[in-house]
């Protein structure tokens, strides 16, 4: 398949620049994967779309304050965006500067000197004054996506973080879970819907465009995943009682499918490691029956995953409907529920 097959035109005014006052106030577009039918709904109505015994799976990663400004000895500006922490005081990062960066460069930051050690593909290995997660939490800023054209505010520290966030390591939020608050969780519990968790530390590569036309030539950045024994038990119980597994976000779906592939036979089993899994149309899904997700950028790997799950024409048709209906797009935007049948 080719990149341009996943293109669409989005008016810039539909890109959400800030969250709504309440997490669960977003709209939700429901797409029936069987019939292709669309229905306008609200995220507060999610419990009515699910059945007792269904299982919601969330990503419990916690976003690090991963963006940091620095300066070369010449005074030139450098932006450091953490990709992942390595051992000791080292990390992989994206470095953006007006002129080229080289190994051996020292970058002055508010937290001390950062040394550039070597290039690693399109990332750089850097040495920091302390462990990467502690350093960036202390001196960094909230890494709002590049399509949010404003300086992060104090409220972003809380709102660009799900209420489940506990395992530090992501540099972008698993945005589908940003819609959940205490009231929505209480309604889901009253409905008899259970929940479980995986951890996938979203890397800065999630915002990197697909630069090749032939998707077979694209390579994903590796991201760290952990699927626990408790989650595997919850998945097995759900299957045994005839419930549905609902992935809350593309990161959850990718983590569960990567774990199934690593296990070989496709059954739920505890797994941790790194995944470069790139899901495109034709992929055989083993683990998830439904997906709750936000709207994604044109030609992005996330949109390709959604199209693989529900069909390219159906998904792009749903996007056209969402644009016409004025839905809010991307990280702070509205949601979309892709169901396995009538909802």
Short mmCIF file of N, CA and C in Angstrom, two decimals, residues 158-331:
data_model
loop_
_atom_site.label_atom_id
_atom_site.label_comp_id
_atom_site.label_asym_id
_atom_site.label_seq_id
_atom_site.Cartn_x
_atom_site.Cartn_y
_atom_site.Cartn_z
N UNK A 158 -1.32 18.40 34.03
CA UNK A 158 -2.32 17.45 34.50
C UNK A 158 -3.17 16.92 33.36
N UNK A 159 -3.56 17.78 32.40
CA UNK A 159 -4.50 17.36 31.37
C UNK A 159 -3.85 16.57 30.25
N UNK A 160 -2.54 16.72 30.02
CA UNK A 160 -1.86 15.89 29.02
C UNK A 160 -1.30 14.64 29.71
N UNK A 161 -2.11 14.08 30.59
CA UNK A 161 -1.76 12.91 31.39
C UNK A 161 -3.07 12.23 31.72
N UNK A 162 -3.17 10.92 31.52
CA UNK A 162 -4.41 10.25 31.87
C UNK A 162 -4.48 10.07 33.39
N UNK A 163 -5.68 9.79 33.88
CA UNK A 163 -5.84 9.59 35.32
C UNK A 163 -5.24 8.25 35.76
N UNK A 164 -4.86 7.42 34.80
CA UNK A 164 -4.23 6.13 35.11
C UNK A 164 -2.71 6.20 35.08
N UNK A 165 -2.13 7.34 34.72
CA UNK A 165 -0.70 7.43 34.47
C UNK A 165 0.10 7.11 35.72
N UNK A 166 1.01 6.13 35.62
CA UNK A 166 1.83 5.77 36.77
C UNK A 166 3.23 5.31 36.41
N UNK A 167 3.44 4.76 35.22
CA UNK A 167 4.75 4.24 34.84
C UNK A 167 5.46 5.27 33.96
N UNK A 168 6.46 5.97 34.50
CA UNK A 168 7.14 7.03 33.74
C UNK A 168 7.86 6.47 32.52
N UNK A 169 7.81 7.23 31.43
CA UNK A 169 8.60 6.82 30.28
C UNK A 169 8.10 7.30 28.94
N UNK A 170 6.85 7.77 28.83
CA UNK A 170 6.33 8.22 27.54
C UNK A 170 6.68 9.67 27.28
N UNK A 171 6.76 10.02 26.02
CA UNK A 171 6.96 11.42 25.64
C UNK A 171 5.76 11.95 24.86
N UNK A 172 4.71 11.14 24.77
CA UNK A 172 3.44 11.56 24.22
C UNK A 172 2.36 10.79 24.95
N UNK A 173 1.21 11.41 25.13
CA UNK A 173 0.14 10.79 25.90
C UNK A 173 -0.60 9.74 25.07
N UNK A 174 -1.08 8.67 25.71
CA UNK A 174 -2.02 7.76 25.06
C UNK A 174 -3.40 8.44 25.08
N UNK A 175 -3.70 9.20 24.04
CA UNK A 175 -4.72 10.25 24.13
C UNK A 175 -6.14 9.73 24.28
N UNK A 176 -6.43 8.51 23.85
CA UNK A 176 -7.80 8.02 24.02
C UNK A 176 -8.20 7.94 25.49
N UNK A 177 -7.23 7.70 26.36
CA UNK A 177 -7.54 7.59 27.79
C UNK A 177 -7.71 8.95 28.46
N UNK A 178 -7.39 10.04 27.76
CA UNK A 178 -7.56 11.37 28.34
C UNK A 178 -9.04 11.70 28.55
N UNK A 179 -9.96 10.95 27.94
CA UNK A 179 -11.39 11.22 28.06
C UNK A 179 -11.99 10.69 29.36
N UNK A 180 -11.26 9.91 30.11
CA UNK A 180 -11.83 9.22 31.26
C UNK A 180 -11.62 10.03 32.54
N UNK A 181 -12.70 10.14 33.32
CA UNK A 181 -12.63 10.76 34.64
C UNK A 181 -13.38 9.88 35.63
N UNK A 182 -13.45 10.31 36.89
CA UNK A 182 -14.04 9.48 37.93
C UNK A 182 -15.51 9.17 37.65
N UNK A 183 -16.25 10.14 37.14
CA UNK A 183 -17.66 9.91 36.86
C UNK A 183 -17.87 8.87 35.78
N UNK A 184 -17.09 8.94 34.69
CA UNK A 184 -17.23 7.96 33.62
C UNK A 184 -16.82 6.57 34.10
N UNK A 185 -15.76 6.49 34.90
CA UNK A 185 -15.34 5.19 35.43
C UNK A 185 -16.43 4.59 36.32
N UNK A 186 -17.08 5.42 37.13
CA UNK A 186 -18.15 4.92 37.99
C UNK A 186 -19.31 4.37 37.16
N UNK A 187 -19.64 5.06 36.08
CA UNK A 187 -20.72 4.59 35.20
C UNK A 187 -20.36 3.28 34.52
N UNK A 188 -19.11 3.13 34.13
CA UNK A 188 -18.66 1.88 33.51
C UNK A 188 -18.68 0.73 34.52
N UNK A 189 -18.26 1.00 35.74
CA UNK A 189 -18.30 -0.03 36.77
C UNK A 189 -19.74 -0.46 37.06
N UNK A 190 -20.65 0.51 37.12
CA UNK A 190 -22.07 0.19 37.35
C UNK A 190 -22.63 -0.64 36.20
N UNK A 191 -22.10 -0.47 35.02
CA UNK A 191 -22.53 -1.24 33.85
C UNK A 191 -21.96 -2.66 33.87
N UNK A 192 -20.97 -2.90 34.71
CA UNK A 192 -20.34 -4.22 34.77
C UNK A 192 -19.17 -4.37 33.82
N UNK A 193 -18.60 -3.24 33.38
CA UNK A 193 -17.44 -3.26 32.49
C UNK A 193 -16.17 -3.26 33.35
N UNK A 194 -15.27 -4.18 33.06
CA UNK A 194 -14.03 -4.28 33.82
C UNK A 194 -12.90 -3.54 33.10
N UNK A 195 -11.76 -3.41 33.78
CA UNK A 195 -10.61 -2.76 33.15
C UNK A 195 -9.32 -3.46 33.53
N UNK A 196 -8.36 -3.33 32.63
CA UNK A 196 -7.02 -3.88 32.81
C UNK A 196 -6.03 -2.91 32.18
N UNK A 197 -4.73 -3.18 32.37
CA UNK A 197 -3.72 -2.22 31.94
C UNK A 197 -2.55 -2.91 31.26
N UNK A 198 -2.00 -2.22 30.28
CA UNK A 198 -0.69 -2.54 29.71
C UNK A 198 0.16 -1.29 29.87
N UNK A 199 1.46 -1.41 29.60
CA UNK A 199 2.32 -0.24 29.55
C UNK A 199 3.02 -0.22 28.19
N UNK A 200 2.83 0.86 27.46
CA UNK A 200 3.62 1.11 26.26
C UNK A 200 4.09 2.55 26.34
N UNK A 201 5.41 2.72 26.40
CA UNK A 201 5.98 4.07 26.51
C UNK A 201 6.05 4.68 25.12
N UNK A 202 5.14 5.59 24.86
CA UNK A 202 5.05 6.21 23.54
C UNK A 202 6.29 7.06 23.29
N UNK A 203 6.94 6.85 22.15
CA UNK A 203 8.14 7.59 21.81
C UNK A 203 7.84 8.79 20.93
N UNK A 204 8.82 9.67 20.81
CA UNK A 204 8.65 10.84 19.96
C UNK A 204 8.45 10.46 18.50
N UNK A 205 8.84 9.25 18.14
CA UNK A 205 8.65 8.78 16.78
C UNK A 205 7.19 8.72 16.36
N UNK A 206 6.26 8.76 17.34
CA UNK A 206 4.84 8.73 16.98
C UNK A 206 4.44 9.94 16.16
N UNK A 207 5.20 11.04 16.27
CA UNK A 207 4.89 12.25 15.50
C UNK A 207 5.71 12.35 14.21
N UNK A 208 6.60 11.38 13.98
CA UNK A 208 7.41 11.44 12.77
C UNK A 208 6.58 11.03 11.56
N UNK A 209 6.61 11.79 10.49
CA UNK A 209 5.83 11.43 9.31
C UNK A 209 6.40 10.20 8.62
N UNK A 210 5.53 9.50 7.91
CA UNK A 210 5.98 8.42 7.04
C UNK A 210 6.61 9.06 5.82
N UNK A 211 7.89 8.81 5.60
CA UNK A 211 8.62 9.54 4.56
C UNK A 211 8.75 8.74 3.26
N UNK A 212 8.32 7.50 3.25
CA UNK A 212 8.42 6.67 2.04
C UNK A 212 7.02 6.49 1.46
N UNK A 213 6.95 6.34 0.16
CA UNK A 213 5.65 6.14 -0.48
C UNK A 213 5.15 4.71 -0.30
N UNK A 214 6.05 3.74 -0.41
CA UNK A 214 5.70 2.33 -0.26
C UNK A 214 5.77 1.98 1.22
N UNK A 215 4.64 1.63 1.83
CA UNK A 215 4.60 1.37 3.26
C UNK A 215 5.46 0.19 3.67
N UNK A 216 5.72 -0.71 2.74
CA UNK A 216 6.57 -1.86 3.06
C UNK A 216 7.99 -1.43 3.40
N UNK A 217 8.37 -0.22 3.03
CA UNK A 217 9.72 0.27 3.29
C UNK A 217 9.82 1.08 4.58
N UNK A 218 8.70 1.34 5.23
CA UNK A 218 8.72 2.15 6.46
C UNK A 218 9.14 1.31 7.66
N UNK A 219 9.95 1.90 8.52
CA UNK A 219 10.37 1.24 9.76
C UNK A 219 9.95 2.08 10.95
N UNK A 220 9.31 1.44 11.90
CA UNK A 220 8.83 2.13 13.09
C UNK A 220 9.97 2.29 14.10
N UNK A 221 9.90 3.36 14.92
CA UNK A 221 10.77 3.46 16.09
C UNK A 221 10.36 2.40 17.10
N UNK A 222 11.32 1.79 17.75
CA UNK A 222 11.01 0.80 18.79
C UNK A 222 10.43 1.50 20.02
N UNK A 223 9.44 0.87 20.62
CA UNK A 223 8.84 1.37 21.85
C UNK A 223 8.75 0.22 22.85
N UNK A 224 8.92 0.56 24.13
CA UNK A 224 8.95 -0.46 25.18
C UNK A 224 7.54 -0.81 25.62
N UNK A 225 7.31 -2.11 25.82
CA UNK A 225 5.99 -2.64 26.13
C UNK A 225 6.09 -3.60 27.31
N UNK A 226 5.08 -3.60 28.16
CA UNK A 226 4.95 -4.62 29.21
C UNK A 226 3.47 -5.01 29.32
N UNK A 227 3.22 -6.31 29.20
CA UNK A 227 1.88 -6.87 29.39
C UNK A 227 1.99 -7.85 30.55
N UNK A 228 1.26 -7.57 31.62
CA UNK A 228 1.42 -8.32 32.87
C UNK A 228 0.60 -9.60 32.89
N UNK A 229 0.94 -10.46 33.84
CA UNK A 229 0.17 -11.66 34.05
C UNK A 229 -1.27 -11.36 34.45
N UNK A 230 -1.46 -10.33 35.28
CA UNK A 230 -2.81 -9.96 35.71
C UNK A 230 -3.67 -9.54 34.52
N UNK A 231 -3.09 -8.82 33.58
CA UNK A 231 -3.84 -8.42 32.39
C UNK A 231 -4.16 -9.63 31.52
N UNK A 232 -3.23 -10.53 31.39
CA UNK A 232 -3.50 -11.75 30.60
C UNK A 232 -4.62 -12.57 31.22
N UNK A 233 -4.66 -12.63 32.53
CA UNK A 233 -5.75 -13.34 33.22
C UNK A 233 -7.08 -12.65 32.97
N UNK A 234 -7.09 -11.32 32.98
CA UNK A 234 -8.32 -10.57 32.70
C UNK A 234 -8.78 -10.80 31.26
N UNK A 235 -7.85 -10.85 30.33
CA UNK A 235 -8.20 -11.13 28.93
C UNK A 235 -8.81 -12.52 28.80
N UNK A 236 -8.19 -13.51 29.46
CA UNK A 236 -8.69 -14.88 29.39
C UNK A 236 -10.09 -14.99 30.00
N UNK A 237 -10.31 -14.33 31.14
CA UNK A 237 -11.64 -14.36 31.78
C UNK A 237 -12.69 -13.74 30.87
N UNK A 238 -12.32 -12.64 30.22
CA UNK A 238 -13.26 -11.97 29.33
C UNK A 238 -13.65 -12.87 28.18
N UNK A 239 -12.67 -13.51 27.57
CA UNK A 239 -12.95 -14.43 26.47
C UNK A 239 -13.84 -15.59 26.94
N UNK A 240 -13.55 -16.13 28.13
CA UNK A 240 -14.28 -17.29 28.64
C UNK A 240 -15.76 -16.98 28.87
N UNK A 241 -16.06 -15.75 29.27
CA UNK A 241 -17.46 -15.40 29.53
C UNK A 241 -18.16 -14.78 28.32
N UNK A 242 -17.46 -14.70 27.21
CA UNK A 242 -18.06 -14.17 26.00
C UNK A 242 -18.04 -12.66 25.91
N UNK A 243 -17.22 -12.01 26.74
CA UNK A 243 -17.11 -10.56 26.69
C UNK A 243 -16.20 -10.09 25.58
N UNK A 244 -16.20 -8.79 25.37
CA UNK A 244 -15.39 -8.18 24.32
C UNK A 244 -14.22 -7.43 24.93
N UNK A 245 -13.07 -7.51 24.25
CA UNK A 245 -11.89 -6.76 24.65
C UNK A 245 -11.86 -5.46 23.86
N UNK A 246 -11.86 -4.34 24.59
CA UNK A 246 -11.89 -3.01 23.96
C UNK A 246 -10.56 -2.32 24.25
N UNK A 247 -9.77 -2.09 23.23
CA UNK A 247 -8.51 -1.37 23.39
C UNK A 247 -8.80 0.13 23.49
N UNK A 248 -8.32 0.76 24.54
CA UNK A 248 -8.45 2.20 24.69
C UNK A 248 -7.19 2.83 24.12
N UNK A 249 -7.23 3.06 22.81
CA UNK A 249 -6.11 3.69 22.12
C UNK A 249 -5.31 2.72 21.27
N UNK A 250 -4.68 3.28 20.25
CA UNK A 250 -3.86 2.48 19.34
C UNK A 250 -2.64 1.89 20.05
N UNK A 251 -2.15 2.56 21.10
CA UNK A 251 -0.99 2.00 21.81
C UNK A 251 -1.34 0.70 22.49
N UNK A 252 -2.56 0.61 23.05
CA UNK A 252 -3.00 -0.64 23.68
C UNK A 252 -3.13 -1.74 22.65
N UNK A 253 -3.75 -1.41 21.53
CA UNK A 253 -3.92 -2.43 20.49
C UNK A 253 -2.55 -2.93 20.00
N UNK A 254 -1.61 -2.01 19.81
CA UNK A 254 -0.29 -2.40 19.33
C UNK A 254 0.44 -3.25 20.36
N UNK A 255 0.30 -2.90 21.64
CA UNK A 255 0.96 -3.66 22.69
C UNK A 255 0.40 -5.08 22.78
N UNK A 256 -0.92 -5.21 22.76
CA UNK A 256 -1.53 -6.54 22.87
C UNK A 256 -1.20 -7.40 21.65
N UNK A 257 -1.24 -6.81 20.47
CA UNK A 257 -0.92 -7.59 19.27
C UNK A 257 0.56 -7.98 19.23
N UNK A 258 1.43 -7.07 19.70
CA UNK A 258 2.86 -7.41 19.76
C UNK A 258 3.11 -8.55 20.73
N UNK A 259 2.41 -8.53 21.87
CA UNK A 259 2.57 -9.61 22.85
C UNK A 259 2.07 -10.93 22.28
N UNK A 260 0.95 -10.88 21.55
CA UNK A 260 0.42 -12.11 20.95
C UNK A 260 1.39 -12.69 19.93
N UNK A 261 1.99 -11.83 19.11
CA UNK A 261 2.96 -12.30 18.12
C UNK A 261 4.20 -12.87 18.79
N UNK A 262 4.64 -12.22 19.88
CA UNK A 262 5.82 -12.71 20.59
C UNK A 262 5.57 -14.07 21.22
N UNK A 263 4.32 -14.30 21.61
CA UNK A 263 3.96 -15.57 22.23
C UNK A 263 3.86 -16.70 21.22
N UNK A 264 3.72 -16.34 19.96
CA UNK A 264 3.72 -17.36 18.92
C UNK A 264 2.35 -17.88 18.55
N UNK A 265 1.57 -18.36 19.56
CA UNK A 265 0.28 -18.96 19.23
C UNK A 265 -0.88 -17.98 19.34
N UNK A 266 -0.60 -16.74 19.69
CA UNK A 266 -1.65 -15.74 19.73
C UNK A 266 -2.46 -15.71 21.00
N UNK A 267 -2.14 -16.55 21.96
CA UNK A 267 -2.88 -16.55 23.23
C UNK A 267 -2.28 -15.52 24.17
N UNK A 268 -3.10 -14.96 25.08
CA UNK A 268 -2.56 -13.99 26.04
C UNK A 268 -1.49 -14.61 26.93
N UNK A 269 -0.35 -14.00 27.01
CA UNK A 269 0.74 -14.45 27.87
C UNK A 269 1.56 -13.25 28.28
N UNK A 270 2.07 -13.22 29.51
CA UNK A 270 2.87 -12.08 29.95
C UNK A 270 4.07 -11.88 29.02
N UNK A 271 4.37 -10.63 28.74
CA UNK A 271 5.49 -10.33 27.84
C UNK A 271 5.97 -8.91 28.08
N UNK A 272 7.26 -8.71 28.01
CA UNK A 272 7.83 -7.36 28.01
C UNK A 272 8.98 -7.34 27.02
N UNK A 273 9.16 -6.22 26.38
CA UNK A 273 10.22 -6.10 25.38
C UNK A 273 9.99 -4.85 24.56
N UNK A 274 10.65 -4.79 23.41
CA UNK A 274 10.50 -3.66 22.50
C UNK A 274 9.76 -4.11 21.26
N UNK A 275 8.89 -3.25 20.77
CA UNK A 275 8.17 -3.58 19.55
C UNK A 275 8.40 -2.52 18.48
N UNK A 276 8.55 -3.00 17.26
CA UNK A 276 8.58 -2.14 16.07
C UNK A 276 7.40 -2.51 15.16
N UNK A 277 6.36 -3.11 15.76
CA UNK A 277 5.23 -3.59 14.98
C UNK A 277 4.54 -2.45 14.24
N UNK A 278 4.40 -2.59 12.94
CA UNK A 278 3.75 -1.61 12.07
C UNK A 278 2.51 -2.28 11.51
N UNK A 279 1.34 -1.84 11.96
CA UNK A 279 0.08 -2.48 11.59
C UNK A 279 -0.55 -1.71 10.44
N UNK A 280 -0.74 -2.41 9.32
CA UNK A 280 -1.35 -1.83 8.13
C UNK A 280 -2.46 -2.77 7.65
N UNK A 281 -3.33 -2.31 6.74
CA UNK A 281 -4.39 -3.17 6.24
C UNK A 281 -3.86 -4.52 5.76
N UNK A 282 -4.58 -5.58 6.13
CA UNK A 282 -4.15 -6.94 5.88
C UNK A 282 -3.64 -7.64 7.12
N UNK A 283 -3.39 -6.87 8.18
CA UNK A 283 -2.92 -7.45 9.44
C UNK A 283 -4.05 -8.27 10.07
N UNK A 284 -3.68 -9.41 10.65
CA UNK A 284 -4.67 -10.27 11.33
C UNK A 284 -4.68 -9.94 12.82
N UNK A 285 -5.77 -9.35 13.28
CA UNK A 285 -5.90 -8.99 14.69
C UNK A 285 -6.32 -10.22 15.49
N UNK A 286 -5.68 -10.41 16.63
CA UNK A 286 -5.93 -11.58 17.46
C UNK A 286 -6.57 -11.24 18.81
N UNK A 287 -6.34 -10.03 19.30
CA UNK A 287 -6.60 -9.75 20.70
C UNK A 287 -7.79 -8.84 20.98
N UNK A 288 -8.15 -7.96 20.07
CA UNK A 288 -9.11 -6.89 20.38
C UNK A 288 -10.35 -6.99 19.50
N UNK A 289 -11.50 -6.71 20.12
CA UNK A 289 -12.78 -6.73 19.41
C UNK A 289 -13.27 -5.33 19.05
N UNK A 290 -12.84 -4.35 19.80
CA UNK A 290 -13.28 -2.97 19.56
C UNK A 290 -12.14 -2.03 19.93
N UNK A 291 -12.23 -0.81 19.42
CA UNK A 291 -11.17 0.18 19.64
C UNK A 291 -11.80 1.54 19.90
N UNK A 292 -11.36 2.17 20.99
CA UNK A 292 -11.69 3.57 21.25
C UNK A 292 -10.43 4.38 20.99
N UNK A 293 -10.53 5.37 20.12
CA UNK A 293 -9.33 6.11 19.74
C UNK A 293 -9.71 7.54 19.40
N UNK A 294 -8.72 8.42 19.33
CA UNK A 294 -8.94 9.77 18.84
C UNK A 294 -8.79 9.79 17.32
N UNK A 295 -8.99 10.94 16.72
CA UNK A 295 -8.77 11.09 15.28
C UNK A 295 -7.29 11.40 15.05
N UNK A 296 -6.72 10.81 13.99
CA UNK A 296 -5.28 10.84 13.78
C UNK A 296 -4.88 11.62 12.53
N UNK A 297 -3.61 11.99 12.49
CA UNK A 297 -3.09 12.79 11.39
C UNK A 297 -3.17 12.05 10.06
N UNK A 298 -3.34 12.80 8.96
CA UNK A 298 -3.28 12.17 7.63
C UNK A 298 -1.93 11.48 7.43
N UNK A 299 -1.98 10.33 6.75
CA UNK A 299 -0.79 9.57 6.36
C UNK A 299 0.05 9.13 7.56
N UNK A 300 -0.55 9.05 8.74
CA UNK A 300 0.19 8.63 9.94
C UNK A 300 0.06 7.13 10.16
N UNK A 301 1.03 6.57 10.87
CA UNK A 301 0.98 5.14 11.17
C UNK A 301 -0.22 4.80 12.05
N UNK A 302 -0.66 5.76 12.87
CA UNK A 302 -1.82 5.51 13.73
C UNK A 302 -3.10 5.40 12.91
N UNK A 303 -3.26 6.28 11.92
CA UNK A 303 -4.42 6.18 11.03
C UNK A 303 -4.37 4.87 10.25
N UNK A 304 -3.20 4.44 9.85
CA UNK A 304 -3.07 3.18 9.11
C UNK A 304 -3.51 2.01 9.97
N UNK A 305 -3.17 2.04 11.27
CA UNK A 305 -3.62 0.98 12.19
C UNK A 305 -5.15 0.96 12.28
N UNK A 306 -5.76 2.12 12.44
CA UNK A 306 -7.21 2.19 12.54
C UNK A 306 -7.87 1.66 11.27
N UNK A 307 -7.30 2.02 10.12
CA UNK A 307 -7.83 1.52 8.84
C UNK A 307 -7.66 0.01 8.72
N UNK A 308 -6.57 -0.52 9.25
CA UNK A 308 -6.37 -1.96 9.24
C UNK A 308 -7.45 -2.66 10.06
N UNK A 309 -7.88 -2.03 11.13
CA UNK A 309 -8.85 -2.63 12.04
C UNK A 309 -10.28 -2.56 11.50
N UNK A 310 -10.63 -1.46 10.85
CA UNK A 310 -12.03 -1.26 10.47
C UNK A 310 -12.25 -1.06 8.97
N UNK A 311 -11.19 -1.09 8.19
CA UNK A 311 -11.34 -0.90 6.76
C UNK A 311 -11.06 0.53 6.34
N UNK A 312 -10.20 0.69 5.33
CA UNK A 312 -9.75 2.02 4.94
C UNK A 312 -10.92 2.89 4.47
N UNK A 313 -11.76 2.38 3.60
CA UNK A 313 -12.85 3.20 3.07
C UNK A 313 -13.82 3.60 4.17
N UNK A 314 -14.14 2.66 5.07
CA UNK A 314 -15.07 2.98 6.16
C UNK A 314 -14.49 4.04 7.09
N UNK A 315 -13.20 3.91 7.41
CA UNK A 315 -12.59 4.87 8.33
C UNK A 315 -12.47 6.24 7.69
N UNK A 316 -12.01 6.30 6.46
CA UNK A 316 -11.88 7.60 5.80
C UNK A 316 -13.25 8.24 5.57
N UNK A 317 -14.27 7.41 5.34
CA UNK A 317 -15.63 7.93 5.25
C UNK A 317 -16.08 8.51 6.59
N UNK A 318 -15.73 7.84 7.68
CA UNK A 318 -16.05 8.35 9.01
C UNK A 318 -15.33 9.67 9.27
N UNK A 319 -14.09 9.77 8.82
CA UNK A 319 -13.34 11.02 8.98
C UNK A 319 -14.01 12.16 8.21
N UNK A 320 -14.48 11.87 7.00
CA UNK A 320 -15.17 12.91 6.23
C UNK A 320 -16.43 13.38 6.96
N UNK A 321 -17.15 12.43 7.56
CA UNK A 321 -18.33 12.78 8.35
C UNK A 321 -17.93 13.64 9.55
N UNK A 322 -16.87 13.25 10.24
CA UNK A 322 -16.42 13.99 11.42
C UNK A 322 -16.03 15.42 11.06
N UNK A 323 -15.38 15.59 9.94
CA UNK A 323 -14.98 16.93 9.50
C UNK A 323 -16.23 17.77 9.19
N UNK A 324 -17.17 17.18 8.47
CA UNK A 324 -18.39 17.92 8.13
C UNK A 324 -19.19 18.28 9.38
N UNK A 325 -19.12 17.41 10.40
CA UNK A 325 -19.89 17.63 11.63
C UNK A 325 -19.13 18.45 12.66
N UNK A 326 -17.90 18.87 12.32
CA UNK A 326 -17.15 19.76 13.22
C UNK A 326 -16.55 19.09 14.43
N UNK A 327 -16.22 17.81 14.33
CA UNK A 327 -15.53 17.16 15.45
C UNK A 327 -14.15 17.79 15.65
N UNK A 328 -13.65 17.70 16.87
CA UNK A 328 -12.33 18.23 17.21
C UNK A 328 -11.30 17.11 17.03
N UNK A 329 -10.16 17.42 16.40
CA UNK A 329 -9.20 16.39 16.00
C UNK A 329 -7.94 16.39 16.86
N UNK A 330 -7.31 15.21 16.88
CA UNK A 330 -5.99 14.93 17.44
C UNK A 330 -5.99 14.86 18.97
N UNK A 331 -4.87 15.14 19.60
CA UNK A 331 -4.63 14.74 20.99
C UNK A 331 -5.67 15.26 21.98
#
